[in-house]
Every structure is written in C-alpha cells, then in structure tokens.
CSV table of C-alpha atoms in Angstrom, one decimal:
chain,number,residue,atom,x,y,z
A,1,MET,CA,71.3,63.4,86.6
A,2,ALA,CA,70.7,61.1,83.7
A,3,SER,CA,67.2,60.1,82.8
A,4,SER,CA,66.2,56.5,82.8
A,5,ASN,CA,63.3,55.2,80.7
A,6,ILE,CA,61.9,52.0,79.2
A,7,ASN,CA,60.6,52.7,75.8
A,8,GLY,CA,60.0,56.3,76.8
A,9,LYS,CA,58.1,55.5,80.0
A,10,PRO,CA,59.6,56.3,83.4
A,11,LYS,CA,61.4,53.3,84.9
A,12,SER,CA,59.8,51.9,88.0
A,13,SER,CA,61.6,52.6,91.3
A,14,LYS,CA,60.7,49.2,92.6
A,15,PRO,CA,63.9,47.1,92.8
A,16,ARG,CA,64.1,44.1,90.5
A,17,MET,CA,64.9,40.9,92.4
A,18,GLY,CA,67.1,38.1,91.4
A,19,ARG,CA,68.7,39.7,88.3
A,20,LYS,CA,71.7,37.8,87.1
A,21,ILE,CA,74.2,40.2,85.7
A,22,SER,CA,76.4,37.8,83.7
A,23,SER,CA,77.3,34.2,83.3
A,24,PRO,CA,80.4,32.2,82.4
A,25,MET,CA,79.0,31.6,78.9
A,26,ASN,CA,78.4,35.4,78.4
A,27,PRO,CA,80.9,37.2,80.6
A,28,ALA,CA,80.9,41.0,80.7
A,29,PHE,CA,83.5,42.4,78.3
A,30,MET,CA,84.8,45.7,77.1
A,31,THR,CA,85.7,47.4,73.8
A,32,SER,CA,87.8,50.6,73.4
A,33,ALA,CA,88.7,52.9,70.6
A,34,PRO,CA,90.8,56.0,70.2
A,35,GLY,CA,90.1,59.6,69.2
A,36,LYS,CA,92.0,61.3,66.5
A,37,VAL,CA,93.7,64.6,65.5
A,38,ILE,CA,94.5,66.0,62.2
A,39,VAL,CA,98.3,66.4,62.2
A,40,TYR,CA,98.8,68.1,58.8
A,41,GLY,CA,96.5,69.5,56.1
A,42,GLU,CA,93.5,71.1,57.7
A,43,HIS,CA,91.4,73.2,55.3
A,44,ALA,CA,93.5,72.2,52.3
A,45,VAL,CA,91.8,68.8,52.5
A,46,VAL,CA,88.4,70.6,51.8
A,47,HIS,CA,89.9,71.8,48.5
A,48,GLY,CA,91.1,68.4,47.2
A,49,LYS,CA,94.5,68.3,48.9
A,50,ALA,CA,95.9,65.6,51.2
A,51,ALA,CA,95.8,65.5,55.0
A,52,ILE,CA,97.2,63.2,57.7
A,53,ALA,CA,95.1,62.2,60.7
A,54,ALA,CA,96.4,60.1,63.6
A,55,ALA,CA,95.0,58.2,66.5
A,56,ILE,CA,95.6,59.6,70.0
A,57,SER,CA,95.6,57.7,73.3
A,58,LEU,CA,92.5,59.4,74.7
A,59,ARG,CA,89.8,56.8,74.2
A,60,SER,CA,86.2,55.7,74.7
A,61,TYR,CA,85.3,52.6,76.6
A,62,LEU,CA,82.2,50.4,76.4
A,63,LEU,CA,81.3,47.8,79.0
A,64,VAL,CA,78.8,45.2,77.9
A,65,THR,CA,77.0,43.2,80.5
A,66,THR,CA,74.6,40.3,79.5
A,67,LEU,CA,71.4,40.0,81.5
A,68,SER,CA,69.6,36.8,82.5
A,69,LYS,CA,67.2,35.2,79.9
A,70,SER,CA,64.2,36.7,81.7
A,71,GLN,CA,65.5,40.2,81.1
A,72,GLN,CA,64.6,41.0,77.4
A,73,THR,CA,65.7,44.6,77.5
A,74,ILE,CA,68.7,46.6,76.1
A,75,SER,CA,70.0,49.6,78.0
A,76,LEU,CA,72.3,52.4,76.8
A,77,ARG,CA,74.0,54.3,79.6
A,78,PHE,CA,76.3,57.2,78.8
A,79,PRO,CA,76.7,59.3,81.9
A,80,ASP,CA,79.2,61.7,80.3
A,81,ILE,CA,76.4,63.2,78.3
A,82,GLY,CA,73.6,62.4,80.8
A,83,LEU,CA,71.9,59.7,78.6
A,84,SER,CA,70.2,56.6,80.0
A,85,HIS,CA,67.5,54.7,78.1
A,86,THR,CA,66.1,51.2,78.0
A,87,TRP,CA,64.2,49.4,75.2
A,88,ASP,CA,62.1,46.2,75.3
A,89,ILE,CA,63.7,44.0,72.7
A,90,ASP,CA,60.4,42.4,71.6
A,91,THR,CA,58.8,45.7,70.8
A,92,LEU,CA,61.5,46.9,68.4
A,93,PRO,CA,60.8,47.1,64.7
A,94,TRP,CA,62.2,43.7,63.8
A,95,SER,CA,59.8,43.0,61.0
A,96,THR,CA,61.1,46.0,59.0
A,97,PHE,CA,64.8,45.4,59.7
A,98,SER,CA,64.6,41.7,59.0
A,99,HIS,CA,62.5,42.0,55.8
A,100,PRO,CA,64.4,40.2,52.9
A,101,SER,CA,64.5,43.5,51.0
A,102,LYS,CA,66.1,45.3,53.9
A,103,LYS,CA,68.1,42.8,55.9
A,104,LYS,CA,71.9,43.4,55.9
A,105,MET,CA,74.5,40.8,56.8
A,106,TYR,CA,77.5,41.5,59.0
A,107,TYR,CA,79.9,41.4,56.1
A,108,ASP,CA,77.9,43.8,53.9
A,109,LEU,CA,79.1,47.2,52.9
A,110,VAL,CA,76.5,49.8,53.8
A,111,THR,CA,77.1,53.3,52.3
A,112,THR,CA,73.7,54.9,52.8
A,113,LEU,CA,71.1,54.7,55.5
A,114,ASP,CA,67.8,53.1,54.4
A,115,PRO,CA,65.0,55.8,54.8
A,116,ASP,CA,62.5,53.1,55.7
A,117,LEU,CA,64.6,51.7,58.5
A,118,VAL,CA,65.3,55.2,59.8
A,119,LYS,CA,61.5,55.9,59.8
A,120,ALA,CA,60.8,52.6,61.5
A,121,MET,CA,63.1,53.6,64.4
A,122,GLN,CA,61.6,57.0,65.0
A,123,PRO,CA,58.8,55.9,67.4
A,124,HIS,CA,61.5,54.1,69.5
A,125,LEU,CA,63.7,57.3,69.6
A,126,SER,CA,60.9,59.8,70.5
A,127,GLY,CA,61.0,58.7,74.2
A,128,VAL,CA,64.8,59.2,74.6
A,129,SER,CA,65.6,61.9,77.1
A,130,PRO,CA,62.2,63.7,76.8
A,131,GLU,CA,63.4,66.4,79.3
A,132,ALA,CA,66.6,67.3,77.3
A,133,THR,CA,66.6,70.4,75.1
A,134,GLY,CA,68.7,72.1,72.4
A,135,GLU,CA,72.1,70.7,71.7
A,136,ASN,CA,71.8,68.1,74.5
A,137,LYS,CA,68.7,66.7,72.9
A,138,LYS,CA,70.4,66.4,69.5
A,139,ILE,CA,73.4,64.6,71.0
A,140,HIS,CA,71.2,62.1,72.9
A,141,GLN,CA,69.1,61.4,69.8
A,142,ALA,CA,72.1,61.0,67.6
A,143,ALA,CA,73.8,58.6,70.0
A,144,ALA,CA,70.6,56.5,70.5
A,145,SER,CA,69.9,56.5,66.8
A,146,ALA,CA,73.4,55.2,66.0
A,147,PHE,CA,73.2,52.5,68.6
A,148,LEU,CA,69.7,51.3,67.7
A,149,TYR,CA,70.4,51.2,63.9
A,150,LEU,CA,73.4,49.0,64.5
A,151,PHE,CA,71.6,46.8,67.0
A,152,LEU,CA,68.6,46.2,64.8
A,153,SER,CA,70.9,45.6,61.7
A,154,LEU,CA,73.2,43.1,63.4
A,155,GLY,CA,71.0,41.6,66.0
A,156,ASN,CA,67.7,39.7,66.1
A,157,GLN,CA,64.7,39.3,68.3
A,158,THR,CA,66.3,36.5,70.3
A,159,PHE,CA,69.3,38.7,71.1
A,160,PRO,CA,70.3,38.5,74.8
A,161,GLY,CA,69.3,41.4,77.1
A,162,SER,CA,72.3,43.6,77.7
A,163,ILE,CA,73.5,46.8,79.3
A,164,TYR,CA,75.8,48.9,77.2
A,165,ALA,CA,77.7,51.3,79.6
A,166,LEU,CA,79.8,53.9,77.8
A,167,ARG,CA,82.5,56.3,79.0
A,168,SER,CA,84.8,58.6,77.0
A,169,THR,CA,87.9,60.4,78.0
A,170,LEU,CA,87.6,62.5,74.9
A,171,PRO,CA,86.0,66.0,75.1
A,172,ILE,CA,82.7,66.0,73.1
A,173,GLY,CA,82.6,68.4,70.2
A,174,ALA,CA,86.3,69.4,70.3
A,175,GLY,CA,87.1,68.0,66.8
A,176,LEU,CA,88.9,64.9,68.3
A,177,GLY,CA,86.7,62.2,66.8
A,178,SER,CA,84.7,61.4,69.9
A,179,SER,CA,81.6,60.2,67.9
A,180,ALA,CA,83.7,57.9,65.7
A,181,SER,CA,85.4,56.5,68.8
A,182,ILE,CA,82.0,55.7,70.3
A,183,SER,CA,80.8,54.3,66.9
A,184,VAL,CA,83.8,51.9,66.8
A,185,CYS,CA,83.1,50.7,70.3
A,186,LEU,CA,79.5,49.9,69.5
A,187,SER,CA,80.3,48.3,66.2
A,188,SER,CA,83.0,46.0,67.6
A,189,ALA,CA,80.9,45.1,70.7
A,190,LEU,CA,77.8,44.0,68.6
A,191,LEU,CA,80.0,42.1,66.1
A,192,LEU,CA,81.6,40.3,69.0
A,193,GLN,CA,78.2,39.4,70.5
A,194,ILE,CA,77.1,37.8,67.3
A,195,ARG,CA,80.4,35.9,67.1
A,196,THR,CA,81.5,37.3,63.7
A,197,LEU,CA,85.0,38.6,64.7
A,198,ALA,CA,88.2,36.5,65.0
A,199,GLY,CA,90.7,37.4,67.6
A,200,PRO,CA,92.3,39.7,68.5
A,201,HIS,CA,95.3,37.6,69.6
A,202,PRO,CA,99.1,38.1,69.4
A,203,ASP,CA,99.7,35.5,66.7
A,204,GLN,CA,96.9,36.6,64.4
A,205,PRO,CA,98.0,36.9,60.8
A,206,SER,CA,98.1,40.4,59.5
A,207,ASP,CA,95.6,39.9,56.7
A,208,GLU,CA,93.1,38.3,59.1
A,209,ALA,CA,93.5,41.2,61.6
A,210,GLN,CA,92.9,43.6,58.7
A,211,LEU,CA,89.7,41.9,57.8
A,212,GLN,CA,88.3,42.2,61.3
A,213,ILE,CA,89.3,45.9,61.4
A,214,GLU,CA,87.6,46.5,58.1
A,215,ARG,CA,84.4,44.7,59.3
A,216,ILE,CA,84.3,46.9,62.4
A,217,ASN,CA,85.1,50.0,60.4
A,218,ARG,CA,82.2,49.4,57.9
A,219,TRP,CA,79.6,49.3,60.7
A,220,ALA,CA,81.2,52.2,62.6
A,221,PHE,CA,80.7,54.2,59.4
A,222,VAL,CA,77.0,53.3,59.5
A,223,ALA,CA,76.8,54.7,63.0
A,224,GLU,CA,78.6,57.8,61.9
A,225,MET,CA,76.1,58.3,59.2
A,226,CYS,CA,73.3,58.2,61.8
A,227,ILE,CA,75.2,60.9,63.8
A,228,HIS,CA,76.5,63.2,61.1
A,229,GLY,CA,74.6,62.5,57.9
A,230,ASN,CA,77.5,62.6,55.4
A,231,PRO,CA,80.7,61.8,57.3
A,232,SER,CA,84.1,61.6,55.5
A,233,GLY,CA,84.8,58.1,57.0
A,234,VAL,CA,88.3,59.3,58.0
A,235,ASP,CA,87.6,59.5,61.8
A,236,ASN,CA,86.2,56.0,62.1
A,237,THR,CA,89.0,54.6,59.9
A,238,VAL,CA,91.6,56.0,62.2
A,239,SER,CA,89.7,54.9,65.3
A,240,SER,CA,89.3,51.4,64.0
A,241,GLY,CA,92.9,50.8,62.7
A,242,GLY,CA,94.9,53.2,64.9
A,243,LYS,CA,98.2,54.6,63.8
A,244,ALA,CA,97.6,57.2,61.1
A,245,VAL,CA,96.2,57.6,57.6
A,246,LEU,CA,96.8,59.9,54.6
A,247,PHE,CA,93.5,60.9,53.0
A,248,LYS,CA,92.3,63.0,50.1
A,249,ARG,CA,88.8,63.8,48.8
A,250,LYS,CA,88.7,65.4,45.4
A,251,ASP,CA,85.0,64.6,44.8
A,252,TYR,CA,82.5,64.8,47.6
A,253,ALA,CA,80.1,62.5,45.8
A,254,ARG,CA,82.7,59.8,46.3
A,255,ALA,CA,84.5,58.2,49.3
A,256,PRO,CA,87.9,59.7,50.1
A,257,GLU,CA,91.1,58.0,49.2
A,258,VAL,CA,92.6,56.6,52.4
A,259,THR,CA,96.1,55.2,52.7
A,260,PRO,CA,97.0,53.6,56.1
A,261,LEU,CA,100.4,54.7,57.6
A,262,ARG,CA,101.4,51.7,59.6
A,263,ASN,CA,104.9,53.1,60.2
A,264,PHE,CA,103.6,56.2,61.9
A,265,PRO,CA,105.6,56.6,65.1
A,266,GLU,CA,104.1,56.7,68.6
A,267,LEU,CA,105.0,60.2,69.8
A,268,PRO,CA,104.4,62.1,73.1
A,269,LEU,CA,101.8,64.8,72.6
A,270,LEU,CA,100.3,67.6,74.7
A,271,LEU,CA,96.8,68.3,73.5
A,272,VAL,CA,95.2,71.6,74.8
A,273,ASN,CA,91.6,72.5,74.5
A,274,THR,CA,91.0,76.3,74.3
A,275,LYS,CA,87.4,75.8,75.5
A,276,GLN,CA,86.6,78.4,72.8
A,277,ALA,CA,83.4,77.4,70.9
A,278,ARG,CA,83.9,77.2,67.2
A,279,SER,CA,82.0,76.4,64.1
A,280,THR,CA,83.6,74.2,61.4
A,281,ALA,CA,81.2,75.6,58.8
A,282,THR,CA,82.2,79.2,59.7
A,283,GLU,CA,85.9,78.5,59.4
A,284,VAL,CA,85.6,76.6,56.2
A,285,ALA,CA,83.5,79.5,54.8
A,286,LYS,CA,86.3,81.9,55.7
A,287,VAL,CA,88.8,80.1,53.6
A,288,GLY,CA,86.2,79.8,50.8
A,289,ALA,CA,85.6,83.6,50.9
A,290,LEU,CA,89.4,84.2,50.9
A,291,LYS,CA,89.8,82.0,47.8
A,292,GLU,CA,87.1,84.0,46.0
A,293,SER,CA,88.7,87.4,46.8
A,294,LEU,CA,92.3,86.3,46.4
A,295,PRO,CA,92.2,83.1,44.3
A,296,ALA,CA,95.8,82.9,43.2
A,297,ILE,CA,97.3,83.6,46.6
A,298,THR,CA,94.9,81.3,48.5
A,299,GLU,CA,95.5,78.5,46.1
A,300,ALA,CA,99.3,79.0,46.6
A,301,ILE,CA,98.9,78.7,50.4
A,302,LEU,CA,96.7,75.6,49.9
A,303,ASN,CA,99.4,74.1,47.6
A,304,THR,CA,102.1,74.7,50.2
A,305,ILE,CA,100.0,73.1,52.9
A,306,ASP,CA,99.7,70.1,50.5
A,307,ALA,CA,103.5,70.1,50.2
A,308,VAL,CA,104.0,70.0,53.9
A,309,THR,CA,101.6,67.0,54.2
A,310,LYS,CA,103.4,65.2,51.4
A,311,ALA,CA,106.8,65.9,53.0
A,312,ALA,CA,105.6,64.3,56.2
A,313,TYR,CA,104.2,61.3,54.2
A,314,THR,CA,107.4,60.9,52.2
A,315,LEU,CA,109.5,60.9,55.4
A,316,ILE,CA,107.3,58.4,57.3
A,317,THR,CA,107.1,56.0,54.3
A,318,SER,CA,110.8,56.1,53.3
A,319,GLY,CA,112.9,53.0,53.6
A,320,THR,CA,115.3,54.8,55.9
A,321,PHE,CA,112.6,56.1,58.3
A,322,ASN,CA,113.7,55.7,61.9
A,323,ASN,CA,111.2,56.8,64.5
A,324,ALA,CA,113.8,56.4,67.3
A,325,ASP,CA,115.9,59.1,65.7
A,326,SER,CA,115.4,62.5,67.4
A,327,ARG,CA,116.0,64.2,64.1
A,328,THR,CA,112.9,62.6,62.7
A,329,THR,CA,110.8,64.0,65.5
A,330,GLU,CA,112.4,67.4,64.9
A,331,ILE,CA,111.5,67.4,61.2
A,332,LEU,CA,107.9,66.3,61.9
A,333,GLY,CA,107.7,69.1,64.5
A,334,LYS,CA,109.1,71.8,62.2
A,335,LEU,CA,106.5,70.7,59.6
A,336,MET,CA,103.8,71.2,62.2
A,337,ASN,CA,105.1,74.7,62.9
A,338,VAL,CA,105.1,75.6,59.2
A,339,ASN,CA,101.6,74.1,58.8
A,340,HIS,CA,100.3,76.3,61.6
A,341,GLY,CA,101.7,79.4,60.0
A,342,GLN,CA,99.9,78.6,56.8
A,343,LEU,CA,96.6,78.1,58.6
A,344,VAL,CA,97.2,81.5,60.3
A,345,SER,CA,97.6,83.0,56.8
A,346,LEU,CA,94.2,81.5,55.9
A,347,GLY,CA,92.6,83.4,58.9
A,348,VAL,CA,91.5,80.3,60.9
A,349,SER,CA,93.4,80.8,64.1
A,350,HIS,CA,92.2,82.5,67.3
A,351,PRO,CA,93.9,84.5,70.1
A,352,ARG,CA,93.4,81.6,72.5
A,353,LEU,CA,95.2,79.3,70.0
A,354,GLU,CA,98.0,81.8,69.6
A,355,ARG,CA,98.3,82.2,73.3
A,356,ILE,CA,99.0,78.4,73.7
A,357,ARG,CA,101.7,78.6,71.1
A,358,GLU,CA,103.2,81.6,72.8
A,359,LEU,CA,103.3,79.7,76.2
A,360,VAL,CA,104.9,76.6,74.6
A,361,ASP,CA,107.5,78.7,72.7
A,362,LEU,CA,108.4,80.6,75.9
A,363,VAL,CA,109.5,77.4,77.6
A,364,GLY,CA,110.8,75.7,74.4
A,365,VAL,CA,109.4,72.2,74.9
A,366,GLY,CA,107.9,71.4,71.5
A,367,TRP,CA,106.2,72.3,68.3
A,368,THR,CA,102.6,73.5,68.3
A,369,LYS,CA,99.8,73.9,65.8
A,370,LEU,CA,96.0,74.1,65.8
A,371,THR,CA,94.2,70.9,64.9
A,372,GLY,CA,90.9,70.7,63.1
A,373,ALA,CA,88.9,73.6,61.8
A,374,GLY,CA,90.5,76.3,64.1
A,375,GLY,CA,88.7,79.4,65.3
A,376,GLY,CA,89.0,77.9,68.7
A,377,GLY,CA,89.0,74.1,69.5
A,378,SER,CA,92.4,72.5,70.3
A,379,THR,CA,96.1,72.6,69.7
A,380,ILE,CA,98.6,69.8,69.5
A,381,THR,CA,102.2,70.1,70.7
A,382,LEU,CA,104.7,67.5,69.7
A,383,LEU,CA,107.0,67.3,72.7
A,384,LYS,CA,110.8,67.4,72.2
A,385,PRO,CA,112.6,64.3,73.3
A,386,ASP,CA,114.8,66.4,75.6
A,387,ALA,CA,112.1,68.6,77.0
A,388,SER,CA,113.0,69.3,80.6
A,389,PRO,CA,110.5,68.2,83.4
A,390,LYS,CA,110.9,71.6,85.0
A,391,ALA,CA,109.9,73.5,81.8
A,392,LEU,CA,107.0,71.1,81.3
A,393,LYS,CA,105.8,71.7,84.8
A,394,GLU,CA,106.0,75.5,84.3
A,395,LEU,CA,104.0,75.2,81.1
A,396,LYS,CA,101.3,73.1,82.7
A,397,GLU,CA,100.9,75.6,85.6
A,398,LYS,CA,100.6,78.5,83.1
A,399,LEU,CA,98.0,76.6,81.0
A,400,ASP,CA,96.0,75.7,84.1
A,401,ALA,CA,96.1,79.3,85.4
A,402,GLU,CA,94.7,80.6,82.1
A,403,ASP,CA,91.8,78.1,82.1
A,404,PHE,CA,93.0,75.8,79.3
A,405,GLU,CA,92.1,72.1,79.4
A,406,ARG,CA,95.2,70.0,78.8
A,407,PHE,CA,95.7,66.3,78.1
A,408,GLU,CA,98.9,64.4,78.0
A,409,THR,CA,98.5,61.8,75.3
A,410,THR,CA,100.3,59.8,72.7
A,411,LEU,CA,100.1,60.2,68.9
A,412,GLY,CA,99.9,57.2,66.6
A,413,GLY,CA,98.8,54.4,69.0
A,414,ASP,CA,96.6,51.3,68.8
A,415,GLY,CA,93.1,51.3,67.3
A,416,VAL,CA,90.1,49.2,68.5
A,417,GLY,CA,90.8,46.9,71.5
A,418,VAL,CA,89.0,44.2,73.4
A,419,LEU,CA,89.1,43.2,77.1
A,420,TRP,CA,87.4,39.7,77.2
A,421,PRO,CA,86.3,39.0,79.9
A,422,ALA,CA,86.2,42.4,81.6
A,423,VAL,CA,88.8,41.4,84.2
A,424,LEU,CA,92.0,43.3,84.8
A,425,ARG,CA,95.1,41.3,85.8
A,426,ASP,CA,98.5,42.3,87.0
A,427,GLU,CA,101.3,41.8,84.6
A,428,GLY,CA,102.2,38.1,84.2
A,429,GLU,CA,98.9,36.8,85.8
A,430,GLU,CA,97.1,34.2,83.7
A,431,GLU,CA,94.2,33.6,86.1
A,432,GLY,CA,92.3,35.6,88.7
A,433,GLY,CA,92.2,39.3,88.5
A,434,VAL,CA,89.6,41.9,89.4
A,435,GLU,CA,86.3,42.0,87.5
A,436,ILE,CA,85.3,45.5,86.5
A,437,ASP,CA,82.4,46.7,88.5
A,438,GLN,CA,79.7,48.3,86.3
A,439,GLN,CA,78.6,50.9,88.9
A,440,LYS,CA,82.2,52.0,89.6
A,441,PHE,CA,82.7,52.3,85.9
A,442,LEU,CA,79.7,54.5,85.5
A,443,GLU,CA,80.6,56.7,88.4
A,444,ALA,CA,84.3,57.0,87.8
A,445,GLU,CA,85.3,60.7,87.8
A,446,GLY,CA,86.6,62.2,84.6
A,447,GLU,CA,89.5,61.0,82.4
A,448,ILE,CA,91.7,60.1,85.4
A,449,GLY,CA,89.0,58.1,87.1
A,450,VAL,CA,88.1,56.1,83.9
A,451,GLU,CA,91.7,55.5,82.9
A,452,SER,CA,92.8,54.3,86.3
A,453,LEU,CA,89.9,51.9,86.5
A,454,VAL,CA,89.8,50.3,83.1
A,455,GLY,CA,92.2,52.2,80.9
A,456,VAL,CA,94.4,50.6,78.2
A,457,GLY,CA,97.4,52.4,79.8
A,458,GLY,CA,96.3,52.1,83.4
A,459,GLY,CA,99.4,53.9,84.5
A,460,ARG,CA,101.7,51.5,82.7
A,461,GLU,CA,102.9,51.0,79.1
A,462,LYS,CA,100.1,48.5,78.2
A,463,ARG,CA,97.6,47.1,80.7
A,464,GLU,CA,97.4,43.3,80.9
A,465,GLY,CA,94.3,41.8,79.3
A,466,TRP,CA,93.6,44.3,76.6
A,467,ARG,CA,94.1,42.9,73.1
A,468,PHE,CA,94.3,44.8,69.7
A,469,TRP,CA,93.9,43.9,66.1
A,470,ARG,CA,97.3,44.9,64.7
A,471,VAL,CA,98.3,44.9,61.0
C-alpha cells in the first residue's frame, strides 16, 4: 500500500470535512504523454551514428484536481510505484527559488540543475516514502525531486493547493521512456496551471503549436535531469512532440542533433517485454569491448547500422513517401530485421529476445527486432498489413504461455495531450459527459483499466475531448 505523508509526517486518519475538490474556475483536468521506442540505430548512436526513435500509444496520464483556498497543500499520488506524499505549500523553500539570482521564467531554457536549488529541496524530500528501500526508494525520490523542482521553479507561494494523481500504462524501467512521459505530463500540467500555454485546438497555427511543444519539452528536460542526471533529451522530445525523431550525438558535452520526422507513419506494433532484467551500462560496455578487440569489424557493423537508419530516414522524408502503401511497411519491416541481425552481431541480444523473434517468424505476422540496449528488455514487431487474425491469436497464446508481457500499440502517434476539463463525452457531444472520478482513476487496474477509464484511445480511434498540439 502507498504511504501518505505531509512533509514527512504521517497523515492524520481523521477525515477532513467540507473539502471542495474543484470549482468551475479551476476544473479538474488531465494531461497525457506517450512513451517511446528506438526503431533503428541502438548502440551505433553511442558511437556518433544516427538513430530513429518514435512515440508509442502506451501513455502516462496525470489528473490535476484543485483544492479549496483553505487547503494549502500539494499532493503527488503515483499508485503504480506506491508513492503518495503531501507538502505544505507555505513551508517549501520559496525564498531560495524566487531569489533574483535563481528565479527562472517559464520561457527560459534550463540546461543544468542549480546545485543551490537542489540542496534547498533536500529537507523536503527526506520524508518521502521513509519506509521504502533500495531501488523503490530511488524511484520515489527521483519522481518527487522532478515534481518539486518543476513546481518550485514555475509556481509561487500563492499557488492553489492541488492533487496530482499519476498513472502510467508503460512498464517502468523497460527502456520505453516512462520517466520522460511522466516528466512531460508534469511539465504541461504546471504550465497550464500558470496559464502560459496556448491551445491546443484544431485550428491552431503550426508555428504556435510548435512553440507550446518546445516550452513543455524544455521543462520536461529539467525533470529528466532530476531523474537521470545527464539525459540525452531524446525521450522527452519524442514524448512532447509525438511522431518520431532522427537524432545523433557526436559530442557528449553537447546536446544531440534532433530532427523531427513529422511524416512518420502511424503503424500497428506488437511490443513484448521479456521480463528479463538488463543493464544498459553492461550492454554498452560489451560493444565498447568488442570495438577494442576488433576495431575494424565493429566499426563496419556500426556503419552498416547507420546505413539502415539513413535508409529509413531517406524513405520517410522522400517526396514520394506514401504511408498507405503496403510496400512502404514492408521496406521499413525488412530494415528492422536487418538492424536486429546487426545488433546480434554486436552481442547484445538474449535468448528470450531470440525466442520472441522465433515465435513471430513461425506464424509470419511481422518483422521483429530488439529495442533499446538489449540483453533483455523488449522487442518490437511491426505487424504486416495482411497478418491473419488466426495467426495473431496463436502468437499471443504462445507469448502468454511462455510468460512474456505483450502490448498491442501504435507506432508514431500523438505527443502531449490535454483533457480540459476532465470530462469524457461521447462522440458528437458538446455538453454534458462524465467527470473523471479521482478515486476510480487511482484504483483502475493495470493498462486496460486506465485506458478504458481515461485513455486517449478509449476503445475507439480518438476519444472525444482529448486535444493535441500538432505541427
């Protein structure tokens, strides 16, 4: 069960009376952002080559509920990791964060964390999940740190008391950008609360939408720095803008080169988690060791991986690109197969990953490769347009029987979205609808429970009410 504390002290069990959850002036609202997969270029990107990362339809969701004026507290509730903590707004280190030499504006570009601000937060983080240990403790502290740094940077002491309830349909620590997805949710929510974002709305000019995405992305990167220390910025960029990006990082002292791929097609994807623990550092070190012992051969493999990535990029950005053409899907799938073979040559696969590929190949429904560091983690399968329902059913049964975790998702979808107010309507309805219940949201079971309650898809193509910044 999640712990619940106010500034590190156990919360009283005595019920609070007369609490007003929201008002017409400050209705409950939601933000949502996708996870990501690397489609082409793993490991080669560590050595200065290009890679392509794309959004997936597995998402995180943040429900923000404003409290009455008498409730000067902020609460972060994240039941998927067992985190629940409350802070008194007045006791937070506003004097440090609002000092003229430290204060940041919502439009500022922040590329490093201020050590004085990080230090000022520590007393307010020490009471977060005191009973948690090991990896859980690290995850709780990182999530609370990211939230608090953004709240103190963007908010002020007169900020309304609020509850931030967070759910994610993304597996944590599976290399699918779950932390970036959460960071984008928090960034967009706080920027909306301080009224510094325009839209989203269907008629919004592309350049205006791009400005909002960039503003959200900048502060999401700050949250990612709180969590990871020195993130590449790629995960939050994909999560903010959606679709896909080509990225390259030749110098780790500089930000990566990131090129948005707005033409990247939405494609059906089967994502399978091996449930095999893996270490990114270990797999990266393997390739480094291979490069030391066989420099010419390893460099040749890395160059061919780069060629695969560039071939996919050239296809997607060509003037004749047609994402409705099944031949396009086939080329992208074949490139995925080739890329996986290259990664196997680098020694970063795993028997569980190869077993998934074997099962997919046996029924002939798509093209499969590992995604991320390898050594475990996940695979992605681009499904063939003519894949038979019978073959897919057979594959799913075999994956379930061998204890793989599978997700049916879409590649290359929308980025950050907003549901304001947090009311879901049937298609065509302009008024009425059902307000999202906070307790039901917090208690929804797993991916299916969350998606059926508030999901962007909601069992249909696009759920009424959700809006996205689209460029």
